């Protein structure tokens, strides 16, 4: 697989580039904004994720010989465009919400500034990353809230395409999960990995007892034994007989979990294994996790639902031109007028208004047609939400890699504390706080 | 990004490998089966996709220095396992359904044979690829049926993670889509690419007319103009005034499409642009496409719904040990017993039973405890569904690359003709044909 990310792009970005080079508009200074008009699924807040990944992918957004040859051989763009792309690297600036930050309808999650040509070509890549990762993070945060202090492990790799699985593990971690089953996510992003054995392990052996004995010899008594390959009650009895009462944990992957968890806890306690933990992993989502709050469960493993955004596998973020210069160098705020897809033109500055530490509004200052694009900097006192990720082509690497991922997780857990209590309910509703636009001109 | 796919793997595959090397079961000849217990979402058939991608990924499933270092530094496995993985390459065999083939509950989509150690480590990767790609292909095939002869373009890259987007474009193409917006899918898999301009193109210019004029100068009169940035009726009038009645097409991305399409067709005809095509692209899924059957629409562009499997972003395929040798070399069919997740042990051979060319049943011959694993070869006359993808480690490259992708598309369109008429309805129902298990011992 090539490391260039340049062709992870819709063809029309490059046909627009070509036409703009031809008519001279390619060099018009432009401002694109990445935002969402709504929160999918009646969610009460969204969680921004993917920004750290995006920065690294923008670094690799270069057109090498292979990419240029494909574009030439398929007549995607003309010769002048090929020459432009040969030297392309993003030299504009990107500001936006920190990874892990909450967002609401209209939040200016990313603001991309540069020439039209420089900025338009990043549309597809930016949306791919942010829409996917934020959808997973938003679902994961709800699960993390529902789980309370109990640890959550992400184990949905098999229900996501192989590279998305790594991104999903990372997004879930940022939103409060404790670990992942995915080894590549461990290597690339420094996320703790977990996992012991599947049902095939038990089936490989001539008896459940032999399988348990072998696993303990290999992984130690503190391991977690999967006890539901055959009969759960027999499985638990065998597990404690083989491992002793010091067994680390048992995992249950089937059945009606509240019923089964209660029975297993009772059985473990009766056998003297009072410290043996119970992990449940069968088709959990935020609702099932919440329903297990009163059950004697020690840890959750979540698969399908977290990597697929629990019913909403993509966020509805869009990437729109909101301001540009005209031929005379004057700034103009622009917006699509179609009734069902209207957007707010102009450059934005965003603040979270707080009262006694509790969020009360998303405050978006709009500079429509702002003459100097230094941006509206002052607020009525909210917490500023935007930071600079790329300054005139220079990527701030603090947001990248394992360190950036850990920092995004800390940020998320911190700002989530600002949410009003009503934001924590799982039922469908309106956004927890309103978005307030303030014209600063 | 590394080209090794070895860490796209759940940790427990490797902890099982380590424990099996320790207790000697690693070398037990084993048969794993990849199948689905049900069709997601009340679909009447499923479409297998991903196999061609998987074969290439299995080729790259090798543990290099970086992968081994990560496993060692994080104590994932012991030293003996690291030595085993250092030389690992899959030397077993994989048979299964051709890519593009239909599947039903219990269809043995892939059968992976090898030592336990060789075969278990492919579980996560195989499921990641097949579950994602098949979910997209299944949704895409329904859209393709709903669209009839009208062409479908996939343009959902921005609503899927950046690498999944490429896989999704490929799966949609296999299932009947005509083209994609994704350039990497064009390069990697030879899929025709399409795209002209976004709303930002119009907003970049001082007037819609200037934007249209420039686009036509760059892309020719046969291009498609996006006419809904401001007022659609004005947009259409401007488009024909600028391009003439020979304009290739107009695209509508908002509004109530049946109403708008009818009005635009009437306007185009009145202006004399009777050959100008209408493409619609706003939030389409299979139901919206079907609802437009009587509208004067010439082509569809589908985004979010196809790349996210139209409500079912992952198939429910699992990878289970179904047979293995015991210590004496005898074959034993095995299956998990838990009531809600039971599976059929034994090696399978699958045939589609046909009457007058119409599918009537999925016939699965089961050799439970088969002594020689040559497999049950004879049927009552159905069409054999399995082919050999990897024979003792040798990958049949005919299934890979652009050629394999084109061939999978042809296969899909051919076998889809075998479906009974009731399979073509979009409403939720049971599988179109029953799965019949026949014990051949």
mmCIF file of N, CA, C and O in Angstrom, chain B residues 375-439:
data_model
loop_
_atom_site.group_PDB
_atom_site.id
_atom_site.type_symbol
_atom_site.label_atom_id
_atom_site.label_comp_id
_atom_site.label_asym_id
_atom_site.label_seq_id
_atom_site.Cartn_x
_atom_site.Cartn_y
_atom_site.Cartn_z
ATOM 1 N N UNK B 375 -13.373 -33.691 1.525
ATOM 2 C CA UNK B 375 -14.642 -32.987 1.402
ATOM 3 C C UNK B 375 -15.657 -33.757 0.604
ATOM 4 O O UNK B 375 -15.320 -34.540 -0.274
ATOM 5 N N UNK B 376 -16.896 -33.520 0.927
ATOM 6 C CA UNK B 376 -17.990 -34.167 0.212
ATOM 7 C C UNK B 376 -18.147 -33.472 -1.137
ATOM 8 O O UNK B 376 -18.413 -32.290 -1.198
ATOM 9 N N UNK B 377 -17.974 -34.172 -2.217
ATOM 10 C CA UNK B 377 -17.861 -33.525 -3.516
ATOM 11 C C UNK B 377 -19.132 -33.593 -4.337
ATOM 12 O O UNK B 377 -19.337 -32.796 -5.235
ATOM 13 N N UNK B 378 -19.986 -34.513 -4.059
ATOM 14 C CA UNK B 378 -21.130 -34.682 -4.940
ATOM 15 C C UNK B 378 -22.369 -34.006 -4.365
ATOM 16 O O UNK B 378 -22.492 -33.790 -3.174
ATOM 17 N N UNK B 379 -23.261 -33.640 -5.218
ATOM 18 C CA UNK B 379 -24.480 -32.953 -4.823
ATOM 19 C C UNK B 379 -25.639 -33.594 -5.566
ATOM 20 O O UNK B 379 -25.448 -34.464 -6.403
ATOM 21 N N UNK B 380 -26.823 -33.148 -5.265
ATOM 22 C CA UNK B 380 -27.974 -33.641 -6.021
ATOM 23 C C UNK B 380 -28.146 -32.858 -7.320
ATOM 24 O O UNK B 380 -29.177 -32.932 -7.949
ATOM 25 N N UNK B 381 -27.173 -32.069 -7.690
ATOM 26 C CA UNK B 381 -27.240 -31.411 -8.988
ATOM 27 C C UNK B 381 -27.209 -29.907 -8.980
ATOM 28 O O UNK B 381 -27.372 -29.277 -10.012
ATOM 29 N N UNK B 382 -26.997 -29.306 -7.813
ATOM 30 C CA UNK B 382 -26.951 -27.850 -7.751
ATOM 31 C C UNK B 382 -25.661 -27.295 -8.334
ATOM 32 O O UNK B 382 -24.743 -28.031 -8.673
ATOM 33 N N UNK B 383 -25.599 -25.965 -8.389
ATOM 34 C CA UNK B 383 -24.392 -25.294 -8.877
ATOM 35 C C UNK B 383 -23.372 -25.230 -7.742
ATOM 36 O O UNK B 383 -23.676 -24.717 -6.666
ATOM 37 N N UNK B 384 -22.152 -25.759 -7.961
ATOM 38 C CA UNK B 384 -21.138 -25.714 -6.891
ATOM 39 C C UNK B 384 -20.765 -24.266 -6.596
ATOM 40 O O UNK B 384 -20.607 -23.461 -7.520
ATOM 41 N N UNK B 385 -20.629 -23.939 -5.299
ATOM 42 C CA UNK B 385 -20.414 -22.545 -4.915
ATOM 43 C C UNK B 385 -18.990 -22.237 -4.477
ATOM 44 O O UNK B 385 -18.618 -21.081 -4.361
ATOM 45 N N UNK B 386 -18.214 -23.298 -4.229
ATOM 46 C CA UNK B 386 -16.885 -23.051 -3.675
ATOM 47 C C UNK B 386 -15.780 -23.224 -4.713
ATOM 48 O O UNK B 386 -15.853 -24.117 -5.556
ATOM 49 N N UNK B 387 -14.783 -22.361 -4.605
ATOM 50 C CA UNK B 387 -13.575 -22.485 -5.416
ATOM 51 C C UNK B 387 -12.374 -22.436 -4.463
ATOM 52 O O UNK B 387 -12.519 -22.091 -3.296
ATOM 53 N N UNK B 388 -11.200 -22.783 -4.973
ATOM 54 C CA UNK B 388 -9.994 -22.750 -4.151
ATOM 55 C C UNK B 388 -9.282 -21.420 -4.351
ATOM 56 O O UNK B 388 -8.947 -21.047 -5.472
ATOM 57 N N UNK B 389 -9.084 -20.694 -3.248
ATOM 58 C CA UNK B 389 -8.384 -19.404 -3.308
ATOM 59 C C UNK B 389 -6.896 -19.558 -2.983
ATOM 60 O O UNK B 389 -6.048 -18.924 -3.573
ATOM 61 N N UNK B 390 -6.628 -20.377 -1.962
ATOM 62 C CA UNK B 390 -5.241 -20.613 -1.561
ATOM 63 C C UNK B 390 -5.079 -22.120 -1.399
ATOM 64 O O UNK B 390 -5.833 -22.755 -0.655
ATOM 65 N N UNK B 391 -4.114 -22.675 -2.109
ATOM 66 C CA UNK B 391 -3.880 -24.112 -2.078
ATOM 67 C C UNK B 391 -2.517 -24.370 -1.454
ATOM 68 O O UNK B 391 -1.489 -24.089 -2.069
ATOM 69 N N UNK B 392 -2.512 -24.846 -0.226
ATOM 70 C CA UNK B 392 -1.250 -25.082 0.488
ATOM 71 C C UNK B 392 -0.313 -23.883 0.396
ATOM 72 O O UNK B 392 0.859 -24.009 0.069
ATOM 73 N N UNK B 393 -0.874 -22.737 0.703
ATOM 74 C CA UNK B 393 -0.077 -21.511 0.743
ATOM 75 C C UNK B 393 0.042 -20.783 -0.578
ATOM 76 O O UNK B 393 0.487 -19.627 -0.612
ATOM 77 N N UNK B 394 -0.360 -21.407 -1.677
ATOM 78 C CA UNK B 394 -0.240 -20.765 -2.991
ATOM 79 C C UNK B 394 -1.533 -20.014 -3.321
ATOM 80 O O UNK B 394 -2.582 -20.634 -3.518
ATOM 81 N N UNK B 395 -1.434 -18.687 -3.430
ATOM 82 C CA UNK B 395 -2.607 -17.864 -3.709
ATOM 83 C C UNK B 395 -2.917 -17.887 -5.201
ATOM 84 O O UNK B 395 -2.021 -17.698 -6.025
ATOM 85 N N UNK B 396 -4.163 -18.134 -5.530
ATOM 86 C CA UNK B 396 -4.594 -18.067 -6.933
ATOM 87 C C UNK B 396 -4.843 -16.599 -7.277
ATOM 88 O O UNK B 396 -5.877 -16.029 -6.933
ATOM 89 N N UNK B 397 -3.894 -15.979 -7.972
ATOM 90 C CA UNK B 397 -3.928 -14.529 -8.159
ATOM 91 C C UNK B 397 -5.025 -14.082 -9.121
ATOM 92 O O UNK B 397 -5.250 -12.882 -9.286
ATOM 93 N N UNK B 398 -5.717 -15.029 -9.726
ATOM 94 C CA UNK B 398 -6.791 -14.641 -10.650
ATOM 95 C C UNK B 398 -7.882 -13.845 -9.934
ATOM 96 O O UNK B 398 -8.616 -13.073 -10.552
ATOM 97 N N UNK B 399 -7.968 -14.014 -8.615
ATOM 98 C CA UNK B 399 -9.007 -13.316 -7.854
ATOM 99 C C UNK B 399 -8.570 -11.928 -7.396
ATOM 100 O O UNK B 399 -9.373 -11.184 -6.844
ATOM 101 N N UNK B 400 -7.317 -11.589 -7.582
ATOM 102 C CA UNK B 400 -6.779 -10.341 -7.030
ATOM 103 C C UNK B 400 -6.830 -9.197 -8.043
ATOM 104 O O UNK B 400 -7.049 -9.400 -9.234
ATOM 105 N N UNK B 401 -6.589 -7.999 -7.543
ATOM 106 C CA UNK B 401 -6.382 -6.842 -8.405
ATOM 107 C C UNK B 401 -7.611 -6.419 -9.189
ATOM 108 O O UNK B 401 -8.737 -6.814 -8.896
ATOM 109 N N UNK B 402 -7.352 -5.582 -10.207
ATOM 110 C CA UNK B 402 -8.449 -5.043 -11.012
ATOM 111 C C UNK B 402 -9.160 -6.150 -11.782
ATOM 112 O O UNK B 402 -10.394 -6.129 -11.912
ATOM 113 N N UNK B 403 -8.402 -7.121 -12.258
ATOM 114 C CA UNK B 403 -9.028 -8.202 -13.036
ATOM 115 C C UNK B 403 -9.963 -9.022 -12.151
ATOM 116 O O UNK B 403 -11.076 -9.371 -12.554
ATOM 117 N N UNK B 404 -9.516 -9.337 -10.940
ATOM 118 C CA UNK B 404 -10.365 -10.084 -10.020
ATOM 119 C C UNK B 404 -11.621 -9.313 -9.654
ATOM 120 O O UNK B 404 -12.707 -9.885 -9.506
ATOM 121 N N UNK B 405 -11.476 -8.004 -9.524
ATOM 122 C CA UNK B 405 -12.618 -7.161 -9.186
ATOM 123 C C UNK B 405 -13.642 -7.149 -10.327
ATOM 124 O O UNK B 405 -14.853 -7.298 -10.095
ATOM 125 N N UNK B 406 -13.154 -6.987 -11.538
ATOM 126 C CA UNK B 406 -14.062 -6.992 -12.698
ATOM 127 C C UNK B 406 -14.763 -8.335 -12.831
ATOM 128 O O UNK B 406 -15.962 -8.415 -13.126
ATOM 129 N N UNK B 407 -14.016 -9.385 -12.586
ATOM 130 C CA UNK B 407 -14.584 -10.726 -12.689
ATOM 131 C C UNK B 407 -15.639 -10.974 -11.603
ATOM 132 O O UNK B 407 -16.669 -11.609 -11.853
ATOM 133 N N UNK B 408 -15.407 -10.452 -10.415
ATOM 134 C CA UNK B 408 -16.389 -10.592 -9.332
ATOM 135 C C UNK B 408 -17.679 -9.859 -9.682
ATOM 136 O O UNK B 408 -18.787 -10.333 -9.402
ATOM 137 N N UNK B 409 -17.542 -8.697 -10.311
ATOM 138 C CA UNK B 409 -18.727 -7.928 -10.722
ATOM 139 C C UNK B 409 -19.543 -8.707 -11.751
ATOM 140 O O UNK B 409 -20.770 -8.815 -11.643
ATOM 141 N N UNK B 410 -18.860 -9.264 -12.734
ATOM 142 C CA UNK B 410 -19.558 -10.073 -13.745
ATOM 143 C C UNK B 410 -20.264 -11.259 -13.090
ATOM 144 O O UNK B 410 -21.402 -11.576 -13.421
ATOM 145 N N UNK B 411 -19.542 -11.902 -12.180
ATOM 146 C CA UNK B 411 -20.135 -13.058 -11.507
ATOM 147 C C UNK B 411 -21.390 -12.656 -10.745
ATOM 148 O O UNK B 411 -22.416 -13.336 -10.814
ATOM 149 N N UNK B 412 -21.306 -11.539 -10.032
ATOM 150 C CA UNK B 412 -22.473 -11.101 -9.259
ATOM 151 C C UNK B 412 -23.675 -10.842 -10.162
ATOM 152 O O UNK B 412 -24.794 -11.286 -9.873
ATOM 153 N N UNK B 413 -23.447 -10.100 -11.235
ATOM 154 C CA UNK B 413 -24.577 -9.745 -12.096
ATOM 155 C C UNK B 413 -25.172 -11.001 -12.742
ATOM 156 O O UNK B 413 -26.380 -11.069 -12.975
ATOM 157 N N UNK B 414 -24.329 -12.008 -12.952
ATOM 158 C CA UNK B 414 -24.817 -13.252 -13.560
ATOM 159 C C UNK B 414 -25.632 -14.060 -12.541
ATOM 160 O O UNK B 414 -26.761 -14.468 -12.822
ATOM 161 N N UNK B 415 -25.085 -14.268 -11.356
ATOM 162 C CA UNK B 415 -25.793 -15.132 -10.399
ATOM 163 C C UNK B 415 -27.018 -14.437 -9.799
ATOM 164 O O UNK B 415 -27.942 -15.097 -9.339
ATOM 165 N N UNK B 416 -27.026 -13.116 -9.832
ATOM 166 C CA UNK B 416 -28.202 -12.408 -9.323
ATOM 167 C C UNK B 416 -29.435 -12.736 -10.157
ATOM 168 O O UNK B 416 -30.564 -12.667 -9.670
ATOM 169 N N UNK B 417 -29.194 -13.107 -11.418
ATOM 170 C CA UNK B 417 -30.296 -13.489 -12.301
ATOM 171 C C UNK B 417 -31.000 -14.762 -11.822
ATOM 172 O O UNK B 417 -32.119 -15.051 -12.238
ATOM 173 N N UNK B 418 -30.312 -15.532 -10.990
ATOM 174 C CA UNK B 418 -30.916 -16.771 -10.497
ATOM 175 C C UNK B 418 -31.918 -16.533 -9.359
ATOM 176 O O UNK B 418 -32.638 -17.454 -8.964
ATOM 177 N N UNK B 419 -31.921 -15.335 -8.811
ATOM 178 C CA UNK B 419 -32.793 -15.088 -7.653
ATOM 179 C C UNK B 419 -34.262 -15.192 -8.038
ATOM 180 O O UNK B 419 -34.664 -14.709 -9.100
ATOM 181 N N UNK B 420 -35.075 -15.778 -7.183
ATOM 182 C CA UNK B 420 -36.521 -15.742 -7.428
ATOM 183 C C UNK B 420 -37.024 -14.305 -7.304
ATOM 184 O O UNK B 420 -36.417 -13.483 -6.620
ATOM 185 N N UNK B 421 -38.131 -14.008 -7.958
ATOM 186 C CA UNK B 421 -38.646 -12.634 -7.991
ATOM 187 C C UNK B 421 -38.855 -12.080 -6.583
ATOM 188 O O UNK B 421 -38.580 -10.914 -6.315
ATOM 189 N N UNK B 422 -39.296 -12.923 -5.668
ATOM 190 C CA UNK B 422 -39.582 -12.408 -4.320
ATOM 191 C C UNK B 422 -38.315 -11.898 -3.620
ATOM 192 O O UNK B 422 -38.390 -11.124 -2.671
ATOM 193 N N UNK B 423 -37.152 -12.316 -4.096
ATOM 194 C CA UNK B 423 -35.893 -11.858 -3.492
ATOM 195 C C UNK B 423 -35.600 -10.406 -3.821
ATOM 196 O O UNK B 423 -34.784 -9.769 -3.161
ATOM 197 N N UNK B 424 -36.263 -9.877 -4.838
ATOM 198 C CA UNK B 424 -35.951 -8.527 -5.298
ATOM 199 C C UNK B 424 -36.699 -7.444 -4.532
ATOM 200 O O UNK B 424 -36.372 -6.265 -4.638
ATOM 201 N N UNK B 425 -37.692 -7.816 -3.752
ATOM 202 C CA UNK B 425 -38.434 -6.822 -2.968
ATOM 203 C C UNK B 425 -37.521 -6.238 -1.895
ATOM 204 O O UNK B 425 -36.636 -6.910 -1.379
ATOM 205 N N UNK B 426 -37.754 -4.970 -1.551
ATOM 206 C CA UNK B 426 -36.880 -4.290 -0.593
ATOM 207 C C UNK B 426 -37.323 -4.450 0.855
ATOM 208 O O UNK B 426 -36.557 -4.175 1.771
ATOM 209 N N UNK B 427 -38.556 -4.857 1.076
ATOM 210 C CA UNK B 427 -39.055 -4.922 2.447
ATOM 211 C C UNK B 427 -38.374 -6.038 3.223
ATOM 212 O O UNK B 427 -37.812 -6.966 2.656
ATOM 213 N N UNK B 428 -38.436 -5.933 4.552
ATOM 214 C CA UNK B 428 -37.806 -6.931 5.405
ATOM 215 C C UNK B 428 -38.550 -8.250 5.321
ATOM 216 O O UNK B 428 -39.776 -8.272 5.327
ATOM 217 N N UNK B 429 -37.822 -9.331 5.267
ATOM 218 C CA UNK B 429 -38.463 -10.623 5.149
ATOM 219 C C UNK B 429 -37.473 -11.707 5.564
ATOM 220 O O UNK B 429 -36.391 -11.437 6.075
ATOM 221 N N UNK B 430 -37.840 -12.942 5.303
ATOM 222 C CA UNK B 430 -36.928 -14.054 5.514
ATOM 223 C C UNK B 430 -35.991 -14.169 4.312
ATOM 224 O O UNK B 430 -36.246 -13.598 3.256
ATOM 225 N N UNK B 431 -34.922 -14.945 4.463
ATOM 226 C CA UNK B 431 -34.059 -15.200 3.307
ATOM 227 C C UNK B 431 -34.883 -15.750 2.138
ATOM 228 O O UNK B 431 -35.859 -16.486 2.340
ATOM 229 N N UNK B 432 -34.473 -15.386 0.921
ATOM 230 C CA UNK B 432 -35.259 -15.741 -0.266
ATOM 231 C C UNK B 432 -35.321 -17.243 -0.490
ATOM 232 O O UNK B 432 -36.285 -17.748 -1.064
ATOM 233 N N UNK B 433 -34.298 -17.962 -0.076
ATOM 234 C CA UNK B 433 -34.310 -19.421 -0.204
ATOM 235 C C UNK B 433 -33.853 -20.021 1.126
ATOM 236 O O UNK B 433 -33.105 -19.398 1.865
ATOM 237 N N UNK B 434 -34.323 -21.223 1.426
ATOM 238 C CA UNK B 434 -33.917 -21.857 2.686
ATOM 239 C C UNK B 434 -32.530 -22.495 2.564
ATOM 240 O O UNK B 434 -32.105 -22.868 1.470
ATOM 241 N N UNK B 435 -31.860 -22.605 3.682
ATOM 242 C CA UNK B 435 -30.599 -23.344 3.737
ATOM 243 C C UNK B 435 -30.895 -24.756 4.227
ATOM 244 O O UNK B 435 -31.500 -24.934 5.286
ATOM 245 N N UNK B 436 -30.501 -25.732 3.425
ATOM 246 C CA UNK B 436 -30.797 -27.129 3.730
ATOM 247 C C UNK B 436 -29.493 -27.854 4.042
ATOM 248 O O UNK B 436 -28.577 -27.884 3.209
ATOM 249 N N UNK B 437 -29.402 -28.412 5.236
ATOM 250 C CA UNK B 437 -28.201 -29.164 5.606
ATOM 251 C C UNK B 437 -28.420 -30.644 5.303
ATOM 252 O O UNK B 437 -29.467 -31.209 5.649
ATOM 253 N N UNK B 438 -27.448 -31.261 4.674
ATOM 254 C CA UNK B 438 -27.542 -32.678 4.363
ATOM 255 C C UNK B 438 -26.303 -33.377 4.915
ATOM 256 O O UNK B 438 -25.173 -33.033 4.554
ATOM 257 N N UNK B 439 -26.548 -34.324 5.805
ATOM 258 C CA UNK B 439 -25.434 -35.067 6.398
ATOM 259 C C UNK B 439 -25.010 -36.158 5.428
ATOM 260 O O UNK B 439 -25.823 -36.991 5.022
#
